CSV table of N, CA and C in Angstrom, one decimal:
chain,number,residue,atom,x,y,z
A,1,UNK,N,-7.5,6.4,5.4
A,1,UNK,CA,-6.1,6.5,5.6
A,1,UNK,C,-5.7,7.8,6.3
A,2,UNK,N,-6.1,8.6,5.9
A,2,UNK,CA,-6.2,10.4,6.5
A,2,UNK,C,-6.1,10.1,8.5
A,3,UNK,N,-7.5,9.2,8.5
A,3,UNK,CA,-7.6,9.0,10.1
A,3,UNK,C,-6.6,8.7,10.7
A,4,UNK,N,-5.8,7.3,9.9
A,4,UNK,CA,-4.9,6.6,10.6
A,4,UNK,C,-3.9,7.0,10.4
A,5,UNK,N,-3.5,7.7,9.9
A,5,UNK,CA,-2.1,8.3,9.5
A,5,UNK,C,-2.3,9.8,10.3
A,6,UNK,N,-3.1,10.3,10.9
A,6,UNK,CA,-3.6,11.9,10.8
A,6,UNK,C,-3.0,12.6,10.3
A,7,UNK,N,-3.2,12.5,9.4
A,7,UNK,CA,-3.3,13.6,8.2
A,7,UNK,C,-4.5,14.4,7.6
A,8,UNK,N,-4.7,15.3,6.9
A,8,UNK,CA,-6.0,16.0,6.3
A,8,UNK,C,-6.3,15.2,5.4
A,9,UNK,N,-7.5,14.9,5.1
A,9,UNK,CA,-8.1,13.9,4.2
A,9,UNK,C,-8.3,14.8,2.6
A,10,UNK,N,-8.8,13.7,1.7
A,10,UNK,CA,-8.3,14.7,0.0
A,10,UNK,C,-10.0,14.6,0.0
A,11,UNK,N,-10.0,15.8,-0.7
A,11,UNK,CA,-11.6,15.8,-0.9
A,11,UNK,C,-11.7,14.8,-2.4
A,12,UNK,N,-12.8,14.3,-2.3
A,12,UNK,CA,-13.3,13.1,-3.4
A,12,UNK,C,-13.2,13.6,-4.5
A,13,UNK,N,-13.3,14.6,-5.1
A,13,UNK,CA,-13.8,15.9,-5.8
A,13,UNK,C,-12.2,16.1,-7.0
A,14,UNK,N,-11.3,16.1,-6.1
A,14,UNK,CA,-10.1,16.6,-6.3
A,14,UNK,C,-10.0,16.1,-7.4
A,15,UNK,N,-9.2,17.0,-8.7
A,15,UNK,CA,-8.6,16.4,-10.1
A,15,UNK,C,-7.9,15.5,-9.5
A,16,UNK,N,-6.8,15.6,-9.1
A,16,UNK,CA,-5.4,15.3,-8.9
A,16,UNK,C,-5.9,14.1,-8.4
A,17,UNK,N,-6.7,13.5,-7.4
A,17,UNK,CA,-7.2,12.1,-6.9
A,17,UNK,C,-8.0,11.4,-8.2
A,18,UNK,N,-8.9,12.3,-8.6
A,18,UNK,CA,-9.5,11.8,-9.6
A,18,UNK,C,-8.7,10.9,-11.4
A,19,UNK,N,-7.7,12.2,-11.8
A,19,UNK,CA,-6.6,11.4,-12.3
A,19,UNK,C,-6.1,10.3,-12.1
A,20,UNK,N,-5.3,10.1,-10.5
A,20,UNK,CA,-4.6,9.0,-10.0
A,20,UNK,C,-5.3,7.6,-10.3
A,21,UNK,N,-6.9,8.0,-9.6
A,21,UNK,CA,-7.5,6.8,-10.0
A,21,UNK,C,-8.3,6.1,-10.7
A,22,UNK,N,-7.6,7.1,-12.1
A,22,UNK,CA,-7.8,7.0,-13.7
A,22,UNK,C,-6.6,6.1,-13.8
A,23,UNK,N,-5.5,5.9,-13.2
A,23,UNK,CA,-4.1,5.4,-14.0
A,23,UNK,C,-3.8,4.2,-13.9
A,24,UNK,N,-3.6,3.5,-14.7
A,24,UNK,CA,-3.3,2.4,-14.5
A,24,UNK,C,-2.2,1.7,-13.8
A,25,UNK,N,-1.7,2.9,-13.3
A,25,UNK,CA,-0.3,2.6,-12.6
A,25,UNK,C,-0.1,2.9,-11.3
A,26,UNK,N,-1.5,3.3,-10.8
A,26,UNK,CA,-1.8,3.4,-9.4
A,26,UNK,C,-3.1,2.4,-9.4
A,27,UNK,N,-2.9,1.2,-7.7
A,27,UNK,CA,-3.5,0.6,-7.6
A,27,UNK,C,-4.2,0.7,-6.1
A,28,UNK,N,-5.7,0.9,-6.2
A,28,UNK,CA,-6.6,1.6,-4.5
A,28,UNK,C,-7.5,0.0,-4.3
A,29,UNK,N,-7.8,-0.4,-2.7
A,29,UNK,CA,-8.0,-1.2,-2.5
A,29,UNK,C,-8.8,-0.5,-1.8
A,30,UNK,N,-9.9,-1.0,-0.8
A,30,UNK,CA,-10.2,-0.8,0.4
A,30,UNK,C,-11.0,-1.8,1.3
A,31,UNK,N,-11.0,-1.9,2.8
A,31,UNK,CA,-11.7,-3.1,3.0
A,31,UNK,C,-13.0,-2.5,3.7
A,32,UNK,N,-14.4,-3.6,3.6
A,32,UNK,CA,-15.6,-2.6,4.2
A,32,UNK,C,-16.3,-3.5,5.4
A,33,UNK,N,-16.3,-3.0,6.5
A,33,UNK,CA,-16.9,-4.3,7.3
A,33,UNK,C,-18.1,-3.5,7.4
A,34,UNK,N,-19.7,-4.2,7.1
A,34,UNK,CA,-21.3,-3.7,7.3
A,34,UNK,C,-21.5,-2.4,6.4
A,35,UNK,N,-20.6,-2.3,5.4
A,35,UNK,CA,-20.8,-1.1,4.3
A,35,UNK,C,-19.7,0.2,4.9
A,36,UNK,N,-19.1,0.3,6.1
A,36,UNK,CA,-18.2,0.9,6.0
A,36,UNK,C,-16.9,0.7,6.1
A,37,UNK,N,-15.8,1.8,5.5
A,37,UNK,CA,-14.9,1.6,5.1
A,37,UNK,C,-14.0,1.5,6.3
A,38,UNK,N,-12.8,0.3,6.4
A,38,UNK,CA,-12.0,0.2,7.5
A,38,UNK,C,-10.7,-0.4,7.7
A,39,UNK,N,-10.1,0.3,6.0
A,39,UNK,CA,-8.8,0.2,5.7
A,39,UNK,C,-9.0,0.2,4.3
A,40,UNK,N,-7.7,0.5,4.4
A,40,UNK,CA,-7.2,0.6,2.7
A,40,UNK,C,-5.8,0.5,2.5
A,41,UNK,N,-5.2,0.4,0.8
A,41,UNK,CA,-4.3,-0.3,0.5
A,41,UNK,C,-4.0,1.0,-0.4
A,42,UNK,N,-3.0,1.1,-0.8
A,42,UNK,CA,-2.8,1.9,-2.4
A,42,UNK,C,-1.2,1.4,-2.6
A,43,UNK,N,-0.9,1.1,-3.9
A,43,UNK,CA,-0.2,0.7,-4.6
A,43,UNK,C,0.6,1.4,-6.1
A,44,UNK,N,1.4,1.3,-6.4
A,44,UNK,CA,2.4,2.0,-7.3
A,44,UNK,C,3.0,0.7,-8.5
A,45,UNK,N,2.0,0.5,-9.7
A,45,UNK,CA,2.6,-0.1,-10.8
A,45,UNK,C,3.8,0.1,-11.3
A,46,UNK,N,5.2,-0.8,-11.5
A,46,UNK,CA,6.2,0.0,-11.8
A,46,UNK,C,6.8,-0.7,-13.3
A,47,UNK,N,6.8,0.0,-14.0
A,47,UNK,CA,7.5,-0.8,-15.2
A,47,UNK,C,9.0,-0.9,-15.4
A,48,UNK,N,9.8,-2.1,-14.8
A,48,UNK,CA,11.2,-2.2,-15.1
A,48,UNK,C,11.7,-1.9,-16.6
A,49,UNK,N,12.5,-0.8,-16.4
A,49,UNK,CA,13.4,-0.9,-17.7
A,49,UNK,C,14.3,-1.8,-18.4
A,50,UNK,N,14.6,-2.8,-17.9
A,50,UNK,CA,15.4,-3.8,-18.6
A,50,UNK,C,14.8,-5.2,-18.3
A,51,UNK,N,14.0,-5.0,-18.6
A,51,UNK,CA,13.1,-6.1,-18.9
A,51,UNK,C,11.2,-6.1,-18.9
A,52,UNK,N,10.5,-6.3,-19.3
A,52,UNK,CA,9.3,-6.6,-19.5
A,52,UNK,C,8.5,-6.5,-18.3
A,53,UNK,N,9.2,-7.0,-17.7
A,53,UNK,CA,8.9,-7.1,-16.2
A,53,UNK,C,8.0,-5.9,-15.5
A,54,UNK,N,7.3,-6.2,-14.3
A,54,UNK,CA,6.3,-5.0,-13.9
A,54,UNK,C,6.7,-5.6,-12.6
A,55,UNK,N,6.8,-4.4,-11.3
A,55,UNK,CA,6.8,-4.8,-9.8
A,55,UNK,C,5.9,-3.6,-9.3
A,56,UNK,N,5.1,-3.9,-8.2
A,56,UNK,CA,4.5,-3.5,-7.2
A,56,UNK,C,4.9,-3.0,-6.2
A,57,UNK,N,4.9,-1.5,-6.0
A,57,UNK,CA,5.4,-1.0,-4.8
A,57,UNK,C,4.0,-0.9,-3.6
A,58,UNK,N,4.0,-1.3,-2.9
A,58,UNK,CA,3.2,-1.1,-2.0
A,58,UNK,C,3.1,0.1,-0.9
A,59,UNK,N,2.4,1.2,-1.5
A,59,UNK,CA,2.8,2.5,-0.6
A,59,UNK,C,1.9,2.8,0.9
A,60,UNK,N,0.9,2.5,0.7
A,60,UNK,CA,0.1,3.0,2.0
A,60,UNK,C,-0.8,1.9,2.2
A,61,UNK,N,-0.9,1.1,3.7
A,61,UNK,CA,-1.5,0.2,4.1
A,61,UNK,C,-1.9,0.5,5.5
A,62,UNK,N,-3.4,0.8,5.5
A,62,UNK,CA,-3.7,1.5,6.9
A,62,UNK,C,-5.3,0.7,7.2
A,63,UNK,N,-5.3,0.4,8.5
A,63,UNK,CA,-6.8,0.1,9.0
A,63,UNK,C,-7.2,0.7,10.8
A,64,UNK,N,-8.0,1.2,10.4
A,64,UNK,CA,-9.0,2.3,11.4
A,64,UNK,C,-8.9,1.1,12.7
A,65,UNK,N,-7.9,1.9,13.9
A,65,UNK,CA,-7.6,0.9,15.1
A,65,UNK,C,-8.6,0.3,15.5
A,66,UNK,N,-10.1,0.7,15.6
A,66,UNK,CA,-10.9,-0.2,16.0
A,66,UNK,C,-11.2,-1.4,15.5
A,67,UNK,N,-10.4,-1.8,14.3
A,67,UNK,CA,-11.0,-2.8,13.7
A,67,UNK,C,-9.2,-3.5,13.1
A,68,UNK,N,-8.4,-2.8,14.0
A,68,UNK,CA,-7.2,-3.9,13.7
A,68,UNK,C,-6.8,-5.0,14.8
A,69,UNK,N,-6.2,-6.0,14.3
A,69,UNK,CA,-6.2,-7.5,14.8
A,69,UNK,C,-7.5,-8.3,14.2
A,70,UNK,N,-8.3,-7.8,13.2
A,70,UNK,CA,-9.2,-8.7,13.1
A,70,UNK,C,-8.8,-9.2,11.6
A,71,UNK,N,-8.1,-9.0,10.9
A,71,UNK,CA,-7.8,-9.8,9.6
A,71,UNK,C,-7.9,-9.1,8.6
A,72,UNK,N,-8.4,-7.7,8.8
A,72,UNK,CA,-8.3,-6.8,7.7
A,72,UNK,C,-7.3,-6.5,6.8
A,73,UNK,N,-6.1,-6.0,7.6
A,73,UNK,CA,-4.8,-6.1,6.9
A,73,UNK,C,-4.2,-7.5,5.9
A,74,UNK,N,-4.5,-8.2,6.8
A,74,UNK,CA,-4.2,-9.7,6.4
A,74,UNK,C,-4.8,-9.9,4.7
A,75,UNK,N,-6.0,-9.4,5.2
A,75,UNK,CA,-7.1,-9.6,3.7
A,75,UNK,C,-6.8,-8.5,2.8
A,76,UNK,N,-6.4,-7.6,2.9
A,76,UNK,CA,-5.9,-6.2,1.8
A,76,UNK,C,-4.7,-7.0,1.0
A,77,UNK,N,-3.6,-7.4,2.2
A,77,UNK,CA,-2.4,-8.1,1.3
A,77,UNK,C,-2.8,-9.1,0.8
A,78,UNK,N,-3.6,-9.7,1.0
A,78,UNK,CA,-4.0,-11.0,0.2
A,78,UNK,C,-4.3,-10.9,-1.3
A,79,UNK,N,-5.4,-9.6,-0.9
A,79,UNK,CA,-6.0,-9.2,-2.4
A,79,UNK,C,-5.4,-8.6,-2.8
A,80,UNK,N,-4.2,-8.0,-2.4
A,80,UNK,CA,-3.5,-7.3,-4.0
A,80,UNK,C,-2.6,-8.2,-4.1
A,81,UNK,N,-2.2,-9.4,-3.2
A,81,UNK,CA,-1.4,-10.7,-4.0
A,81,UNK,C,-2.0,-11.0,-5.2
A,82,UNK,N,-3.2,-11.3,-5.0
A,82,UNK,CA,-3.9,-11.9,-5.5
A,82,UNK,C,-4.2,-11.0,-7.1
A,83,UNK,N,-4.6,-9.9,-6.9
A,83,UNK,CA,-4.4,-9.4,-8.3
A,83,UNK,C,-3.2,-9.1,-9.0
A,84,UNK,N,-1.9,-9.1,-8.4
A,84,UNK,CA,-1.0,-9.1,-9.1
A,84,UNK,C,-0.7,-10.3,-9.6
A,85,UNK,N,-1.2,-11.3,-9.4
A,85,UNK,CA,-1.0,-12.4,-9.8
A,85,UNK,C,-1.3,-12.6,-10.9
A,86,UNK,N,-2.9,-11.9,-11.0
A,86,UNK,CA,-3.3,-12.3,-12.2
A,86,UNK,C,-3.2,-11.4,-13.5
A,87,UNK,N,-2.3,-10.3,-13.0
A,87,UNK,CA,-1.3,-9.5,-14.2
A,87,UNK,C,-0.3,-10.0,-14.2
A,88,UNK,N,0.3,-11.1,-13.8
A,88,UNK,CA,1.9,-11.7,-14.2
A,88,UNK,C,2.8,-10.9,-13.2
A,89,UNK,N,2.4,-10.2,-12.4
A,89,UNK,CA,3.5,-9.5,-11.8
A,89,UNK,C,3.7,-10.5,-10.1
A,90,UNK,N,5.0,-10.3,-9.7
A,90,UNK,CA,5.7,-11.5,-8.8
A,90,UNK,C,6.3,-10.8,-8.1
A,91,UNK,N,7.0,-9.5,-8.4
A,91,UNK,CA,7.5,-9.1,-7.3
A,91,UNK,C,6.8,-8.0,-6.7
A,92,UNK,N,6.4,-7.9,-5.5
A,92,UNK,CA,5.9,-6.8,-4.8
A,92,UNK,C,6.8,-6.6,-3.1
A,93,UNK,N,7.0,-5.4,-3.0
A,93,UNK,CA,7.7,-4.8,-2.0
A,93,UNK,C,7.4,-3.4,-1.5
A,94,UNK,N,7.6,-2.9,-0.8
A,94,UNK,CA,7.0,-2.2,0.6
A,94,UNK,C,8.2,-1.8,1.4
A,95,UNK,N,8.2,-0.3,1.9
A,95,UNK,CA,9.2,0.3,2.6
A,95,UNK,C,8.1,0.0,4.5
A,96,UNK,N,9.2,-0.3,5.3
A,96,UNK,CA,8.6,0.1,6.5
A,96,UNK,C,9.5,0.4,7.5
A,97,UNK,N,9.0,1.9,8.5
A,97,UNK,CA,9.8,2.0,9.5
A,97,UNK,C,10.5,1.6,10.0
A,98,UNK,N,12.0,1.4,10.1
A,98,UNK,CA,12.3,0.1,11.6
A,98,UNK,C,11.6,0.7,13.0
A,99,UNK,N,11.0,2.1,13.3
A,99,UNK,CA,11.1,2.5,14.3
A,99,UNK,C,9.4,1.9,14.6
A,100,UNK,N,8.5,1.2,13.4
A,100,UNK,CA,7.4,0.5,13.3
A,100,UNK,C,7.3,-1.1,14.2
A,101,UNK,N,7.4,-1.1,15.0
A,101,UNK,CA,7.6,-2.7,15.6
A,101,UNK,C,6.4,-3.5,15.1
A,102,UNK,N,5.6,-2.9,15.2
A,102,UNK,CA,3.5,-3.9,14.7
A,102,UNK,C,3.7,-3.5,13.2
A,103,UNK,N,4.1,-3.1,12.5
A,103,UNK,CA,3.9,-3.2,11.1
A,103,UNK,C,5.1,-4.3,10.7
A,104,UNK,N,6.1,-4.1,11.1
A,104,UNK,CA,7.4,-4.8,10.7
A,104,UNK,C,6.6,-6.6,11.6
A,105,UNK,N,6.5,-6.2,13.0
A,105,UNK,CA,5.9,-8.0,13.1
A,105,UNK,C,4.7,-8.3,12.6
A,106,UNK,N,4.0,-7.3,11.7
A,106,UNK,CA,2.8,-7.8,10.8
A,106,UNK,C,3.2,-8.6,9.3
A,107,UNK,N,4.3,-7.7,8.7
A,107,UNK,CA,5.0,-8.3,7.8
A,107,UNK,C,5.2,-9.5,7.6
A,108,UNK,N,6.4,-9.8,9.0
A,108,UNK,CA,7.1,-11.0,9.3
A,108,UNK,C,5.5,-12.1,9.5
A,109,UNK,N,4.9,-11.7,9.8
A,109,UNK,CA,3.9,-12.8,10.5
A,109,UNK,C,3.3,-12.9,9.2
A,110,UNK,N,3.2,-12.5,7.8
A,110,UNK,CA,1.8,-12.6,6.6
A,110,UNK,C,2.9,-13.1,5.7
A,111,UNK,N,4.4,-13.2,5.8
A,111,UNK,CA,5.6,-14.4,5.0
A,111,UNK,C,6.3,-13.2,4.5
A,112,UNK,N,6.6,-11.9,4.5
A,112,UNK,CA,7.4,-11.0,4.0
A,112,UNK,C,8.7,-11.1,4.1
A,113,UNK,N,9.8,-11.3,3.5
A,113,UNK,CA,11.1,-11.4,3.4
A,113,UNK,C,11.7,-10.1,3.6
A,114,UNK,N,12.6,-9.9,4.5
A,114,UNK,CA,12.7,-8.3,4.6
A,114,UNK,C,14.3,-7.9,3.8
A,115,UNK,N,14.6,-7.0,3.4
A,115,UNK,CA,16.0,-7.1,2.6
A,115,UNK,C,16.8,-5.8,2.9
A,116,UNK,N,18.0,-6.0,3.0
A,116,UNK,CA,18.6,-4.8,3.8
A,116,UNK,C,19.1,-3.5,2.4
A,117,UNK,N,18.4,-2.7,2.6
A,117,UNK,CA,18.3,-1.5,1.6
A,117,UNK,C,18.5,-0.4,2.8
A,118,UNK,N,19.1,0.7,2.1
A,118,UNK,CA,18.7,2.2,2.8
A,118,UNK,C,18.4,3.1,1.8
A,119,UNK,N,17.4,3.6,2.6
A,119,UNK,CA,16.6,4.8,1.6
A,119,UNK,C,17.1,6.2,1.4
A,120,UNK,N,17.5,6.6,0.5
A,120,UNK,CA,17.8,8.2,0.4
A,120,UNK,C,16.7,9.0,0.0
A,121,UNK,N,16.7,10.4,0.3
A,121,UNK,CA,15.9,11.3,-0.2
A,121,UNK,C,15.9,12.8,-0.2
A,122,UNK,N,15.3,13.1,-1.1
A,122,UNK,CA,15.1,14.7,-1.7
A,122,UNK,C,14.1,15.1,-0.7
A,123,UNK,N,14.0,16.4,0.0
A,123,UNK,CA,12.5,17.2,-0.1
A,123,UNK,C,12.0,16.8,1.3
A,124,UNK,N,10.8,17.1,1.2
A,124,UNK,CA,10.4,16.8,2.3
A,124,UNK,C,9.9,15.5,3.5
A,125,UNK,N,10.9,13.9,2.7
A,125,UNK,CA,10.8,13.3,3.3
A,125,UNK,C,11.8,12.5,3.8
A,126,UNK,N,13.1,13.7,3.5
A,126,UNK,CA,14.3,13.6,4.0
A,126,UNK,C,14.6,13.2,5.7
């Protein structure tokens, strides 16, 4: 993800990664074509307060450009449909750029319903 986003990558090592992916309320995917890695997923368990209910934020969905258009993305969303399913959870949603044209027509093309929200924010990703 570090690649595709260029950003500095977290060393494996790290508590703070190591915690996260102790919790049950963060969910890490990744996909491997021939044993290496070439995309990944990470996810945000969220427990509604007025009701029982659990929804899926979908935070980071990235695959290494050499290997996008070939179904990888396609297959990351599938499999965390696919496991939230089999925790009872139904809603899952995902912020994306408008200024994203290939993510937003990736969306639309894998059946994503898109819903008019605006996002506010604190800090540094005001």
């Amino acid at each position: 993800m570090a690649k595709v986003f260029e950003t500095d990558a977290v060393d494996d090592r790290d508590a703070h990664l190591v915690d996260l992916l102790r919790s049950p309320y963060f969910w890490a995917f990744t996909a491997t074509i021939e044993g290496r890695v070439v995309g990944g997923l990470t996810a945000y368990l969220l427990p509604m307060a007025r009701t029982a209910a659990r929804e899926l934020f979908i935070y980071d969905l990235a695959v290494d450009a050499a290997f996008q258009r070939r179904g990888v993305a396609t297959g990351l969303m599938g499999a965390i449909r696919q496991a939230a399913e089999v925790e009872g959870i139904h809603d899952i949603f995902l912020v994306a750029e408008n200024e994203d044209a290939h993510a937003l027509a990736f969306y639309r093309a894998i059946g994503m319903t898109e819903t008019a929200t605006t996002t506010f924010a604190y800090g540094s990703t005001a």
